[in-house]
Short mmCIF file of C-alpha atoms in Angstrom, two decimals:
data_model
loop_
_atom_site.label_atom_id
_atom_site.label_comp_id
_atom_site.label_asym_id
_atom_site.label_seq_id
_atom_site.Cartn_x
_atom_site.Cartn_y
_atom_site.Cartn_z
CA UNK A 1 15.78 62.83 -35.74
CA UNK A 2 14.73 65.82 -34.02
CA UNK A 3 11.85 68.08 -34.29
CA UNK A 4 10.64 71.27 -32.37
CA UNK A 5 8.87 69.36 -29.88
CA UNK A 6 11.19 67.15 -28.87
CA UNK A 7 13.87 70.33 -28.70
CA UNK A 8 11.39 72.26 -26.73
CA UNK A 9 10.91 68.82 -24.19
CA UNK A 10 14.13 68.11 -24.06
CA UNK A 11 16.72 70.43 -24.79
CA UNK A 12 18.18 73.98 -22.69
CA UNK A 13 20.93 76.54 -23.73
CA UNK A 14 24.51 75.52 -22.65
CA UNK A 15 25.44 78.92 -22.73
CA UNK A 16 22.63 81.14 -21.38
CA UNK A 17 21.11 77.70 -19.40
CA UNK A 18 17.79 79.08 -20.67
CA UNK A 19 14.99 76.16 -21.23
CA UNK A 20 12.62 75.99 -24.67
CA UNK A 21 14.60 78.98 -26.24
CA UNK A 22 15.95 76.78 -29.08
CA UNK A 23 14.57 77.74 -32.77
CA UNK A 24 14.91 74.45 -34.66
CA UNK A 25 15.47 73.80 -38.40
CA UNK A 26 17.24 70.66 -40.03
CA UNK A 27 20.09 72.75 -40.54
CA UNK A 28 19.84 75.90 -38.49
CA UNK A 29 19.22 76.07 -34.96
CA UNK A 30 19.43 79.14 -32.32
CA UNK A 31 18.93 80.63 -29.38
CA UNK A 32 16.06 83.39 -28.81
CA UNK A 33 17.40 84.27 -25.86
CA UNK A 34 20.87 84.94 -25.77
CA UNK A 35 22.24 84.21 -29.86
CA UNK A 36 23.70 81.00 -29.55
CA UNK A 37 23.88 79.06 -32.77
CA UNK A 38 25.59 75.70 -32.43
CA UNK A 39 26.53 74.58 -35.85
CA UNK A 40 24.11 70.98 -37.30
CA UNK A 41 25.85 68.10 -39.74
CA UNK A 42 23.21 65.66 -40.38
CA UNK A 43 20.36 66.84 -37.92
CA UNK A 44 22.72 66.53 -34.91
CA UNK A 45 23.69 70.29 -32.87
CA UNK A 46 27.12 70.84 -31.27
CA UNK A 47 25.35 72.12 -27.91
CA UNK A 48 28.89 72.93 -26.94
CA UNK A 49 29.97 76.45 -25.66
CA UNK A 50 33.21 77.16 -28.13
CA UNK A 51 35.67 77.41 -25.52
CA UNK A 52 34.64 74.10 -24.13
CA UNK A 53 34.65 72.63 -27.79
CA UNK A 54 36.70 69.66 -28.12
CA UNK A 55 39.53 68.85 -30.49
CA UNK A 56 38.30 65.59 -31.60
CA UNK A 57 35.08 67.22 -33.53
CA UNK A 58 36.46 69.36 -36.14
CA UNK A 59 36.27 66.34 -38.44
CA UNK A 60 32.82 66.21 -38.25
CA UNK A 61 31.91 70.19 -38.00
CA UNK A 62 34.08 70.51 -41.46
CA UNK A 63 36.61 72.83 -39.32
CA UNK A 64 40.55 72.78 -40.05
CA UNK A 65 42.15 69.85 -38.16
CA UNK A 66 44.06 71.36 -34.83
CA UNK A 67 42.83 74.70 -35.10
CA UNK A 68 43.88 75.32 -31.80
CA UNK A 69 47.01 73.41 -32.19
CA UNK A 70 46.57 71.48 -29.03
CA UNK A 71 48.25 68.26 -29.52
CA UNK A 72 48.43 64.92 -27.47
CA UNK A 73 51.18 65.38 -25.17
CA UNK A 74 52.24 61.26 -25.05
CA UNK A 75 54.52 59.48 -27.39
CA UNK A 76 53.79 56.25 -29.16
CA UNK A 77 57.21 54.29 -28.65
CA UNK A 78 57.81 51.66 -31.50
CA UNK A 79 59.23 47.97 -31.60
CA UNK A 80 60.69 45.90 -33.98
CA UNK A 81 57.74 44.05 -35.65
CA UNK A 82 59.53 40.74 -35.10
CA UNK A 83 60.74 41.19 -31.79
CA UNK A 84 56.97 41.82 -31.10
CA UNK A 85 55.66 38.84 -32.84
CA UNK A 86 58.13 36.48 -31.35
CA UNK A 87 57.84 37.71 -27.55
CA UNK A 88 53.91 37.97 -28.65
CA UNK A 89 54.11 34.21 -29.34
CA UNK A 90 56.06 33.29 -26.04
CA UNK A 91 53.68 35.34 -23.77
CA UNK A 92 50.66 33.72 -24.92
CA UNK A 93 51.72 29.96 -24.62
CA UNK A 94 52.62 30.64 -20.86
CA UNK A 95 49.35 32.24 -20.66
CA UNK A 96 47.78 29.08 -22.33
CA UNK A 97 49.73 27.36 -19.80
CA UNK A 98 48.89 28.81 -16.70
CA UNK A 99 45.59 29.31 -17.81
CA UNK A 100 45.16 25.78 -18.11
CA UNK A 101 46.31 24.98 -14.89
CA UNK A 102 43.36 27.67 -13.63
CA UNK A 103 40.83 27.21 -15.31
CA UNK A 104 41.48 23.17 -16.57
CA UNK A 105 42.32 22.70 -19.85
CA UNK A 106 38.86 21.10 -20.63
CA UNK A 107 36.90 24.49 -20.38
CA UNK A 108 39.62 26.52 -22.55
CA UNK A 109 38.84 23.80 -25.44
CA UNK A 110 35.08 24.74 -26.31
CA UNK A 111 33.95 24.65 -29.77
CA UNK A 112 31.61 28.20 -28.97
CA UNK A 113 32.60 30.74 -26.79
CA UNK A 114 30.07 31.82 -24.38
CA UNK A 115 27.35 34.49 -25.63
CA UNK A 116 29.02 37.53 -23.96
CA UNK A 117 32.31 36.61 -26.11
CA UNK A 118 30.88 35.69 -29.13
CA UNK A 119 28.88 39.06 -29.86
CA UNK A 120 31.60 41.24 -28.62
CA UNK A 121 33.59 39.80 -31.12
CA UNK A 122 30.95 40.01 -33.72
CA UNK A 123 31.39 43.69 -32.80
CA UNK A 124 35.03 43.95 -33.53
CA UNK A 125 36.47 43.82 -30.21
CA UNK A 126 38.95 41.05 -30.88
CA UNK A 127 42.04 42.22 -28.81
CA UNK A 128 42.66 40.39 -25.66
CA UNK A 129 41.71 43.08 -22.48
CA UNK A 130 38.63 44.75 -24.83
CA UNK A 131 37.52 41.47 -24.81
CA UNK A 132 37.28 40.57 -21.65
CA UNK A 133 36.33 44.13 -21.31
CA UNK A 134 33.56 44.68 -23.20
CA UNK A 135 32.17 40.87 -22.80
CA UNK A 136 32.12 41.58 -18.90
CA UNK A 137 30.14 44.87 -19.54
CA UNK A 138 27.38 42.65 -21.83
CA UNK A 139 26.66 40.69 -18.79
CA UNK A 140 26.85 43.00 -16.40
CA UNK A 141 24.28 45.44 -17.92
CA UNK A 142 21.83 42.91 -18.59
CA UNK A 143 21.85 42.34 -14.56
CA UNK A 144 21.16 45.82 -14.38
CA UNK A 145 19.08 46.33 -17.11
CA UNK A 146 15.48 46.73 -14.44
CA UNK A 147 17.37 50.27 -13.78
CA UNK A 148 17.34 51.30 -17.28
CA UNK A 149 13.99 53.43 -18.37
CA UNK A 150 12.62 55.89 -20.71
CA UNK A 151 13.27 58.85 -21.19
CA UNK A 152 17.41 57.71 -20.70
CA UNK A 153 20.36 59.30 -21.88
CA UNK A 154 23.80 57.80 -22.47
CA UNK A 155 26.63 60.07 -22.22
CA UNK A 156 29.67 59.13 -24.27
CA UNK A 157 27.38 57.29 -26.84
CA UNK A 158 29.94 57.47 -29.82
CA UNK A 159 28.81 55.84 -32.91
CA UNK A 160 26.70 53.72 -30.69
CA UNK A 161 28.51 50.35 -31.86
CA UNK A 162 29.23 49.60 -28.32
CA UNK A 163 25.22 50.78 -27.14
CA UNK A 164 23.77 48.17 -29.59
CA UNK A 165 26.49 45.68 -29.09
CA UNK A 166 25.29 45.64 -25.13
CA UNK A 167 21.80 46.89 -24.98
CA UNK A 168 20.62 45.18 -27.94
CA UNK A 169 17.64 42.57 -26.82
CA UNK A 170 17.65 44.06 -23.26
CA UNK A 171 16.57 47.12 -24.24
CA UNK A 172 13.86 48.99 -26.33
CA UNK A 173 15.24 52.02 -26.92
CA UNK A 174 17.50 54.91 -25.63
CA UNK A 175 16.07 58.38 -25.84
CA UNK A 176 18.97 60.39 -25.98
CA UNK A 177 23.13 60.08 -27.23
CA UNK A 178 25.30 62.37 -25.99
CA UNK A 179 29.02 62.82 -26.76
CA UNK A 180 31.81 65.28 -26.74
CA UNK A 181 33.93 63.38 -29.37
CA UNK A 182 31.35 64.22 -32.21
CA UNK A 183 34.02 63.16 -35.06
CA UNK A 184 33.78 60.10 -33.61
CA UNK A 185 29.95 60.07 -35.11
CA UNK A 186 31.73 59.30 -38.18
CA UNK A 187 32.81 56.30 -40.04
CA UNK A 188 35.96 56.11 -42.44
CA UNK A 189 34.56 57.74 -45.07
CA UNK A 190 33.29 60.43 -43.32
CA UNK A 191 29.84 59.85 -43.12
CA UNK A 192 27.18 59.09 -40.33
CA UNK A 193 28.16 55.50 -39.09
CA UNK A 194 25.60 52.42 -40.04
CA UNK A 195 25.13 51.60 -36.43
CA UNK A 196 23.73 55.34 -35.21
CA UNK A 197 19.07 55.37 -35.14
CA UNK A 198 19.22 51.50 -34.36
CA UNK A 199 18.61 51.86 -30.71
CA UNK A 200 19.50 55.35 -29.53
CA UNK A 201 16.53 57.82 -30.87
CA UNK A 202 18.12 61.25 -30.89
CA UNK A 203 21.81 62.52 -30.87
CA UNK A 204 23.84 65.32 -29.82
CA UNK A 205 27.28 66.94 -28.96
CA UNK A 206 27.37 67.90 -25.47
CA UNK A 207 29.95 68.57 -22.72
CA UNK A 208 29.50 67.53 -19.29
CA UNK A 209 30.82 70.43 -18.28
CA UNK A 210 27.61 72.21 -19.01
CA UNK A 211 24.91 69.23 -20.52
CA UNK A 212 22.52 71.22 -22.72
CA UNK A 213 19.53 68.70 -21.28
CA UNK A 214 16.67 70.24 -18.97
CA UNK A 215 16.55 69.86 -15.26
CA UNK A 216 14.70 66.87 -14.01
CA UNK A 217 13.83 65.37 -17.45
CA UNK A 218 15.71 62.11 -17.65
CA UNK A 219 14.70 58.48 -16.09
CA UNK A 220 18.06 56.78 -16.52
CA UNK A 221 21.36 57.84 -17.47
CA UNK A 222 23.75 55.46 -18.47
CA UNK A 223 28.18 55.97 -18.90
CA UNK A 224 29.82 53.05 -20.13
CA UNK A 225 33.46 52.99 -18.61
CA UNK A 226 32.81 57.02 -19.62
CA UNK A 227 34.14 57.97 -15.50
CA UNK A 228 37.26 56.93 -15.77
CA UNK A 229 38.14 59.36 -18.91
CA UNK A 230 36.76 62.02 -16.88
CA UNK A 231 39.28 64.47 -14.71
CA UNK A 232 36.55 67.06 -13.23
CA UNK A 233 33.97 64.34 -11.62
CA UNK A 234 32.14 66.75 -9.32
CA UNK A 235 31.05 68.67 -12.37
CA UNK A 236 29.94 65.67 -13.86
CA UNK A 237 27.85 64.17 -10.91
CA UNK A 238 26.19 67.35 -10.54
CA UNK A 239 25.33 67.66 -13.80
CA UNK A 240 23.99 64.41 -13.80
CA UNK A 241 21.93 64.88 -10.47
CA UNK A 242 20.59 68.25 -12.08
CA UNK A 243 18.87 66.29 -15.33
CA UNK A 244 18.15 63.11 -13.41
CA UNK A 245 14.49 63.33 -11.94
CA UNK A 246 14.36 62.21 -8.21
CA UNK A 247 14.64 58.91 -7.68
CA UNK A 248 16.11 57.84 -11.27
CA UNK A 249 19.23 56.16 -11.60
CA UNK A 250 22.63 56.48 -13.09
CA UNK A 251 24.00 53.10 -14.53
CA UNK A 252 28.00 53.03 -15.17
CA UNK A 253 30.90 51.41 -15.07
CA UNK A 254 34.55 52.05 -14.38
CA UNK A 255 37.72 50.93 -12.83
CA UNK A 256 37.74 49.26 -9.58
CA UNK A 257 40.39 49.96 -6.71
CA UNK A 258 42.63 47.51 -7.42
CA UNK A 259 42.84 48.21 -11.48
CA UNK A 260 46.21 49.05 -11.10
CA UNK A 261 47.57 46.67 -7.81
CA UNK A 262 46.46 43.70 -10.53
CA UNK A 263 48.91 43.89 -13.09
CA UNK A 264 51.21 41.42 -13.09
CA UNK A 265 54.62 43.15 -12.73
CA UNK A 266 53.09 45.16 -9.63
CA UNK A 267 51.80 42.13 -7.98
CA UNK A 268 55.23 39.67 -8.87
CA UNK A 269 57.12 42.36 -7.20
CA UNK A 270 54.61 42.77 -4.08
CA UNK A 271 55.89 39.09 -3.51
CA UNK A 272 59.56 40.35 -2.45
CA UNK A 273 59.21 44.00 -1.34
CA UNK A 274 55.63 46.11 -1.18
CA UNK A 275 57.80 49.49 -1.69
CA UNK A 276 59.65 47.79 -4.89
CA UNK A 277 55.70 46.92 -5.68
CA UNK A 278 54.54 50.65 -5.20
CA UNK A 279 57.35 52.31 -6.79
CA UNK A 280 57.02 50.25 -10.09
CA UNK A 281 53.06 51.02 -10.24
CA UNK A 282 53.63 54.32 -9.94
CA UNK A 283 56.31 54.08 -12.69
CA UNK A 284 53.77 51.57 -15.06
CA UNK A 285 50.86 53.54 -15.09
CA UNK A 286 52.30 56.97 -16.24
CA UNK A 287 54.66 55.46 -18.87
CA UNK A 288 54.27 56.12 -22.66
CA UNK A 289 53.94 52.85 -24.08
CA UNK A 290 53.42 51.58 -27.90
CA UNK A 291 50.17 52.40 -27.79
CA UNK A 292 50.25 55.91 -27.29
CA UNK A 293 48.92 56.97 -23.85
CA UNK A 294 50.10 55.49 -20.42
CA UNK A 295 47.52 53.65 -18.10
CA UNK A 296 46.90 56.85 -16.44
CA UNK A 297 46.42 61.13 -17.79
CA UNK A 298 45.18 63.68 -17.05
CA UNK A 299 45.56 65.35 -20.63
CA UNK A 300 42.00 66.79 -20.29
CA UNK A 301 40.98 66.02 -24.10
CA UNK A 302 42.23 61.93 -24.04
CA UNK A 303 42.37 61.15 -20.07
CA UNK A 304 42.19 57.95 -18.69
CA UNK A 305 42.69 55.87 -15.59
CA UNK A 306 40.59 58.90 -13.48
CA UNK A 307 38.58 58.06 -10.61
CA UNK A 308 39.37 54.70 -9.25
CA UNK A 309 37.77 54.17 -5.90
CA UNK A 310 37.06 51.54 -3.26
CA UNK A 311 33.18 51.24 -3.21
CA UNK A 312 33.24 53.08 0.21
CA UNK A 313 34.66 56.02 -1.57
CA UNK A 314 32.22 55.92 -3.97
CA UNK A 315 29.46 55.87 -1.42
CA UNK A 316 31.12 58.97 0.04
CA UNK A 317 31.79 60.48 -2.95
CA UNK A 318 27.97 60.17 -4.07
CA UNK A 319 26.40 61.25 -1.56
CA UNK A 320 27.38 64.85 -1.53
CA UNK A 321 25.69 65.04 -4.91
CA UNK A 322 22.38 63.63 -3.88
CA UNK A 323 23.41 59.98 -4.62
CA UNK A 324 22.60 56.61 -2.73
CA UNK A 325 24.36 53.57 -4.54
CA UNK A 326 21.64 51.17 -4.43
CA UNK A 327 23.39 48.18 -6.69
CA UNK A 328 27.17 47.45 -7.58
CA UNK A 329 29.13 44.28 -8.88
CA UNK A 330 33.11 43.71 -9.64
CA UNK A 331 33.87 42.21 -12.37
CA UNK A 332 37.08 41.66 -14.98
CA UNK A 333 39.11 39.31 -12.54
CA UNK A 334 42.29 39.14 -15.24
CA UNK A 335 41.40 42.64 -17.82
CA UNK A 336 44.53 44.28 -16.20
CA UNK A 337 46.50 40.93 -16.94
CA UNK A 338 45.54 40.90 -20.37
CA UNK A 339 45.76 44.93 -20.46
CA UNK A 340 49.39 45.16 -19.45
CA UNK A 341 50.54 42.83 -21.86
CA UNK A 342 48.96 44.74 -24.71
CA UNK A 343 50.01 47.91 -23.87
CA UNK A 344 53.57 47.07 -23.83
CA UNK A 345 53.11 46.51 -27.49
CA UNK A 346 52.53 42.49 -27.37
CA UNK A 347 49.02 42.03 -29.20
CA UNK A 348 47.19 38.68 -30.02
CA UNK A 349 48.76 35.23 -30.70
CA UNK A 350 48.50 34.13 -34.38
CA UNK A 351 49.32 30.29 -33.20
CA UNK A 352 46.99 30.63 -30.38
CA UNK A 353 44.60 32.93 -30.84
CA UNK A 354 41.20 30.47 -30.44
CA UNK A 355 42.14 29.29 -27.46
CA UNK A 356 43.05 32.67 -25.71
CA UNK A 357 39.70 33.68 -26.64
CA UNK A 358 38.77 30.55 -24.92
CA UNK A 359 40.04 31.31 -22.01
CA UNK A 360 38.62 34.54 -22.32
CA UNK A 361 34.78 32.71 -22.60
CA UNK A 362 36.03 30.61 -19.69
CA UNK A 363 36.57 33.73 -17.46
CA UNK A 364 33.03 35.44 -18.48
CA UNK A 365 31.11 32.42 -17.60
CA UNK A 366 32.98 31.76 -13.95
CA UNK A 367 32.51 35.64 -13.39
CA UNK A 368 28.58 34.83 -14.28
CA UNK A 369 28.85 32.14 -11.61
CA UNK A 370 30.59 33.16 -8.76
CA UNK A 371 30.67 37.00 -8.01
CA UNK A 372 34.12 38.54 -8.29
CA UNK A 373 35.49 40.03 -5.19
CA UNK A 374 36.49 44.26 -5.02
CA UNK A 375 40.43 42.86 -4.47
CA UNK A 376 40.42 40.30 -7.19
CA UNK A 377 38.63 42.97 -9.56
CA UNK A 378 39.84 45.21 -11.63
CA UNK A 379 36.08 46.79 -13.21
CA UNK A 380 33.15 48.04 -11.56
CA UNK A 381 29.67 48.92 -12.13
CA UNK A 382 27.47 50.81 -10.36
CA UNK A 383 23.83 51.80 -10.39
CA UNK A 384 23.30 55.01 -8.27
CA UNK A 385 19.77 56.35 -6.97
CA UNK A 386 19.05 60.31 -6.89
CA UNK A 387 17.61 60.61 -3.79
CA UNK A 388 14.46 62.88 -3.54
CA UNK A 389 14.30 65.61 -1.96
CA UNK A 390 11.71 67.35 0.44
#
């Protein structure tokens, strides 16, 4: 929890930018030098200016739901339950099919998934792409772990389920949580979720608009597939460079280049015509689908699909904010396979559920082999060095 000192070390006035000027109580906390009082629910501030206040944290500030009645401009499109299940059903055995064919049927039929798989499902990430997702990030962060130190900061911590799920047993300890969704702090019944204080110390609501952290205080920073939900990244990555201390590092991942050019419609059609290819990508990725948002939007309070770069652009884009990428690696060679599928409404296999997850395993454990190539990949993650300055 926090204390005075750690406000006073720590902490500096989103609005007025002014450092050790926070007054600290468990339940009060203000500004001496310009008046700003950010509202506390269970020790944790809302360091957020008001106009830059999210919609997704009146739920846990006790404020009406939608008070500024911005709403989510995408539809969720519906489908017959048993159409679903049936085409479900079909998709998945030629996926066990071809799948067998790539990987050999042999490695598919494992009693125990891999490590990666089996604690990201242990987690609750049990549909197909999060899967592959989230087991990917596991092993990927524990290759990059010698970048993560104290004092760190994670920005877009949430409930910290996914934190513990991947740092767990790589890491001590995070200093700081950081997120802008602060009802999503919560669990179900409205209280502080079971999995918050079991690796991150200290938590608070922040925008990265304006991160209420002290210049040149933090080791590490880490965003876990955070950058591609962001729409302003120039304000992020200076923000970033301004708390980083020279010569720390900013751990993330992200889409790759090709997140898009790998799902399978875009890449069936590339076969007979690349403008027919281009055309329907364009089309996929901005299409409401039964899940709510398309692949890609820029609906500044739920975007996704932002800032997909080739790792030269990255290098570019870095550097004019003080950056030197030092370490990368692709990764998630079939995520947009499994991701288009899903978001057209076709979920897990009831028949053949265990062995899509072992193919899943299968995937992780090749991947931990044999790097994945930028064109073949669909996720990256990147560890980038603030240079220091003279």
């Amino acid at each position: 929890m926090l204390n005075q000192l750690i406000v006073d070390s720590y902490l500096r006035c989103p609005v007025c930018h002014f450092e050790e000027s926070f007054k600290y109580g468990s339940n009060k906390m203000v500004c001496n030098s310009c008046g700003f009082e950010p509202k506390i629910r269970f020790g944790i501030p809302a360091l957020i200016k008001d106009e830059e206040m999210g919609i997704y944290s009146d739920r846990f500030l006790n404020q009406p739901a939608n008070k500024r009645k911005i709403k989510n401009p995408h539809k969720e499109l519906s489908l017959n339950f048993f159409q679903r299940l049936f085409f479900a059903e079909v998709i998945h055995f030629i996926n066990f099919i071809f799948f067998s064919y790539k990987l050999g049927l042999k490695n598919m039929l494992h009693q125990k998934y891999c490590n990666e798989v089996e604690k990201a499902l242990c987690y609750g990430w049990r549909n197909y792409y999060n899967l592959i997702l989230k087991a990917g990030e596991i092993a990927q962060f524990k290759k990059m772990g010698k970048y993560i130190m104290e004092p760190s900061l994670e920005i877009g911590c949430a409930d910290s389920r996914t934190t513990n799920m991947i740092f767990k047993n790589n890491i001590e300890s995070i200093t700081f949580g950081c997120e802008y969704f602060m009802d999503s702090f919560l669990n179900a019944q409205s209280e502080l979720s079971e999995e918050m204080h079991k690796l991150i110390k200290h938590y608070i609501g922040g925008s990265i608009k304006s991160l209420p952290f002290r210049s040149n205080i933090f080791t590490s920073v880490i965003m876990v597939h955070i950058i591609d939900h962001i729409i302003h990244i120039d304000e992020c990555l200076k923000e970033i460079s301004r708390i980083l201390r020279p010569g720390g590092h900013l751990v993330m991942t992200g889409f790759s280049k090709n997140t898009f050019k790998n799902l399978p419609g875009v890449r069936i059609r590339k076969i007979f015509s690349t403008k027919w290819s281009e055309r329907y990508q364009k089309w996929r990725i901005i299409k409401d689908n039964p899940r709510g948002n398309p692949m890609k939007s820029y609906f500044e309070y739920d975007a996704i699909g932002q800032n997909i770069f080739s790792i030269q652009e990255w290098e570019n884009i870095v550097k004019t904010h003080g950056f030197k990428i030092v370490d990368y690696a692709f990764f998630g060679k079939y995520f947009s396979y499994f991701k288009d599928i899903e978001y057209k409404g076709y979920y897990n296999s009831i028949l053949l559920n265990r062995f899509i997850y072992g193919i899943i395993s299968e995937i992780i454990e090749q991947e931990k082999k044999s790097p994945v190539s930028e064109e073949e990949s669909t996720n990256i993650i990147l560890v980038l060095k603030k240079e220091k300055t003279n």
